[in-house]
PDB file of C-alpha atoms in Angstrom:
ATOM      1  CA  MET K 726    -173.971  17.521 133.213  1.00 69.00           C
ATOM      2  CA  ALA K 727    -173.869  21.028 134.648  1.00 76.00           C
ATOM      3  CA  ASN K 728    -175.909  21.785 137.747  1.00 86.00           C
ATOM      4  CA  HIS K 729    -176.027  25.577 137.749  1.00 94.00           C
ATOM      5  CA  LYS K 730    -178.518  27.432 135.612  1.00 93.00           C
ATOM      6  CA  ALA K 731    -175.868  29.687 134.072  1.00 95.00           C
ATOM      7  CA  THR K 732    -173.633  26.716 133.294  1.00 94.00           C
ATOM      8  CA  ARG K 733    -176.478  24.916 131.547  1.00 94.00           C
ATOM      9  CA  LYS K 734    -177.046  27.992 129.431  1.00 94.00           C
ATOM     10  CA  ASP K 735    -173.318  28.132 128.641  1.00 96.00           C
ATOM     11  CA  VAL K 736    -173.429  24.518 127.467  1.00 94.00           C
ATOM     12  CA  ARG K 737    -176.375  25.312 125.171  1.00 95.00           C
ATOM     13  CA  GLN K 738    -174.620  28.390 123.765  1.00 97.00           C
ATOM     14  CA  ALA K 739    -171.389  26.479 123.196  1.00 96.00           C
ATOM     15  CA  ALA K 740    -173.275  23.788 121.265  1.00 97.00           C
ATOM     16  CA  LYS K 741    -174.907  26.425 119.046  1.00 97.00           C
ATOM     17  CA  ARG K 742    -171.585  28.133 118.396  1.00 96.00           C
ATOM     18  CA  ARG K 743    -169.870  24.834 117.644  1.00 96.00           C
ATOM     19  CA  ASP K 744    -172.532  23.899 115.092  1.00 97.00           C
ATOM     20  CA  ARG K 745    -172.394  27.343 113.495  1.00 95.00           C
ATOM     21  CA  ASN K 746    -168.587  27.323 113.321  1.00 95.00           C
ATOM     22  CA  ARG K 747    -168.563  23.823 111.830  1.00 96.00           C
ATOM     23  CA  TYR K 748    -171.038  24.943 109.172  1.00 97.00           C
ATOM     24  CA  TYR K 749    -168.995  28.035 108.228  1.00 96.00           C
ATOM     25  CA  GLY K 750    -165.760  26.059 108.206  1.00 95.00           C
ATOM     26  CA  LYS K 751    -167.131  23.236 106.085  1.00 97.00           C
ATOM     27  CA  THR K 752    -168.767  25.632 103.610  1.00 97.00           C
ATOM     28  CA  THR K 753    -165.517  27.531 103.176  1.00 97.00           C
ATOM     29  CA  ARG K 754    -163.465  24.335 102.786  1.00 96.00           C
ATOM     30  CA  ASN K 755    -165.858  23.174 100.078  1.00 97.00           C
ATOM     31  CA  ALA K 756    -165.565  26.547  98.308  1.00 96.00           C
ATOM     32  CA  VAL K 757    -161.761  26.302  98.384  1.00 96.00           C
ATOM     33  CA  ARG K 758    -161.873  22.747  97.018  1.00 96.00           C
ATOM     34  CA  LYS K 759    -164.242  23.807  94.256  1.00 95.00           C
ATOM     35  CA  LEU K 760    -162.019  26.762  93.395  1.00 94.00           C
ATOM     36  CA  ARG K 761    -158.925  24.553  93.168  1.00 93.00           C
ATOM     37  CA  THR K 762    -160.638  22.234  90.695  1.00 93.00           C
ATOM     38  CA  LEU K 763    -161.614  25.053  88.327  1.00 91.00           C
ATOM     39  CA  THR K 764    -159.649  25.038  85.088  1.00 88.00           C
ATOM     40  CA  ASP K 765    -161.292  27.980  83.323  1.00 88.00           C
ATOM     41  CA  GLU K 766    -159.372  31.149  84.192  1.00 88.00           C
ATOM     42  CA  LYS K 767    -162.417  33.402  83.876  1.00 90.00           C
ATOM     43  CA  ALA K 768    -164.473  31.237  86.244  1.00 92.00           C
ATOM     44  CA  TYR K 769    -161.522  31.161  88.666  1.00 93.00           C
ATOM     45  CA  ASP K 770    -161.281  34.963  88.606  1.00 91.00           C
ATOM     46  CA  GLU K 771    -164.998  35.269  89.346  1.00 93.00           C
ATOM     47  CA  ALA K 772    -165.010  32.749  92.196  1.00 94.00           C
ATOM     48  CA  LEU K 773    -161.817  33.928  93.910  1.00 95.00           C
ATOM     49  CA  PRO K 774    -163.143  37.108  95.625  1.00 95.00           C
ATOM     50  CA  GLY K 775    -166.079  35.268  97.185  1.00 96.00           C
ATOM     51  CA  THR K 776    -163.858  32.520  98.524  1.00 96.00           C
ATOM     52  CA  ILE K 777    -161.333  34.996  99.903  1.00 97.00           C
ATOM     53  CA  SER K 778    -164.181  36.828 101.623  1.00 97.00           C
ATOM     54  CA  MET K 779    -165.302  33.582 103.256  1.00 97.00           C
ATOM     55  CA  ILE K 780    -161.756  32.896 104.466  1.00 97.00           C
ATOM     56  CA  ASP K 781    -161.492  36.414 105.911  1.00 97.00           C
ATOM     57  CA  LYS K 782    -164.769  35.970 107.782  1.00 96.00           C
ATOM     58  CA  LEU K 783    -163.527  32.707 109.308  1.00 96.00           C
ATOM     59  CA  ALA K 784    -160.390  34.458 110.537  1.00 96.00           C
ATOM     60  CA  LYS K 785    -162.401  37.391 111.883  1.00 96.00           C
ATOM     61  CA  ARG K 786    -164.674  35.054 113.826  1.00 93.00           C
ATOM     62  CA  GLY K 787    -161.701  33.156 115.219  1.00 94.00           C
ATOM     63  CA  ILE K 788    -162.616  29.867 113.557  1.00 94.00           C
ATOM     64  CA  ILE K 789    -159.232  29.725 111.845  1.00 95.00           C
ATOM     65  CA  HIS K 790    -156.027  31.568 112.708  1.00 97.00           C
ATOM     66  CA  LYS K 791    -155.295  34.762 110.792  1.00 97.00           C
ATOM     67  CA  ASN K 792    -151.991  33.371 109.501  1.00 98.00           C
ATOM     68  CA  THR K 793    -153.769  30.255 108.214  1.00 97.00           C
ATOM     69  CA  ALA K 794    -156.194  32.529 106.399  1.00 97.00           C
ATOM     70  CA  GLY K 795    -153.306  34.497 104.916  1.00 97.00           C
ATOM     71  CA  ASN K 796    -151.576  31.330 103.752  1.00 97.00           C
ATOM     72  CA  LEU K 797    -154.757  30.040 102.112  1.00 96.00           C
ATOM     73  CA  LYS K 798    -155.415  33.328 100.324  1.00 96.00           C
ATOM     74  CA  SER K 799    -151.807  33.538  99.187  1.00 95.00           C
ATOM     75  CA  LYS K 800    -151.867  30.048  97.700  1.00 94.00           C
ATOM     76  CA  LEU K 801    -155.130  30.712  95.884  1.00 94.00           C
ATOM     77  CA  ALA K 802    -153.903  34.036  94.487  1.00 93.00           C
ATOM     78  CA  LYS K 803    -150.598  32.474  93.480  1.00 90.00           C
ATOM     79  CA  LYS K 804    -152.435  29.900  91.395  1.00 85.00           C
ATOM     80  CA  ILE K 805    -153.871  32.732  89.261  1.00 79.00           C
ATOM     81  CA  THR K 806    -150.446  34.235  88.541  1.00 72.00           C
ATOM     82  CA  LEU K 807    -148.810  30.898  87.740  1.00 64.00           C
ATOM     83  CA  LYS K 808    -151.351  29.845  85.107  1.00 59.00           C
ATOM     84  CA  PRO K 809    -149.749  29.445  81.695  1.00 60.00           C
ATOM     85  CA  ALA K 810    -150.874  32.076  79.226  1.00 54.00           C
TER      86      ALA K 810
END
């Protein structure tokens, strides 16, 4: 355990950040999973912008890499265009 006052504070802050980042990451992963299971095109179209926004926020906060975010968004958008009419 840390002995300096500032280091103790840093440990507390890191724990808070870790918990917050895990929450955001898990929530977004669940949203992506839910989106992938949708079969109704209208529901998919409605849910897509919210999920993309969540992915962008993760990338902005540094929880996931920006290229990972781009790949995820691309795959989700591609699914919309490939649906049979």
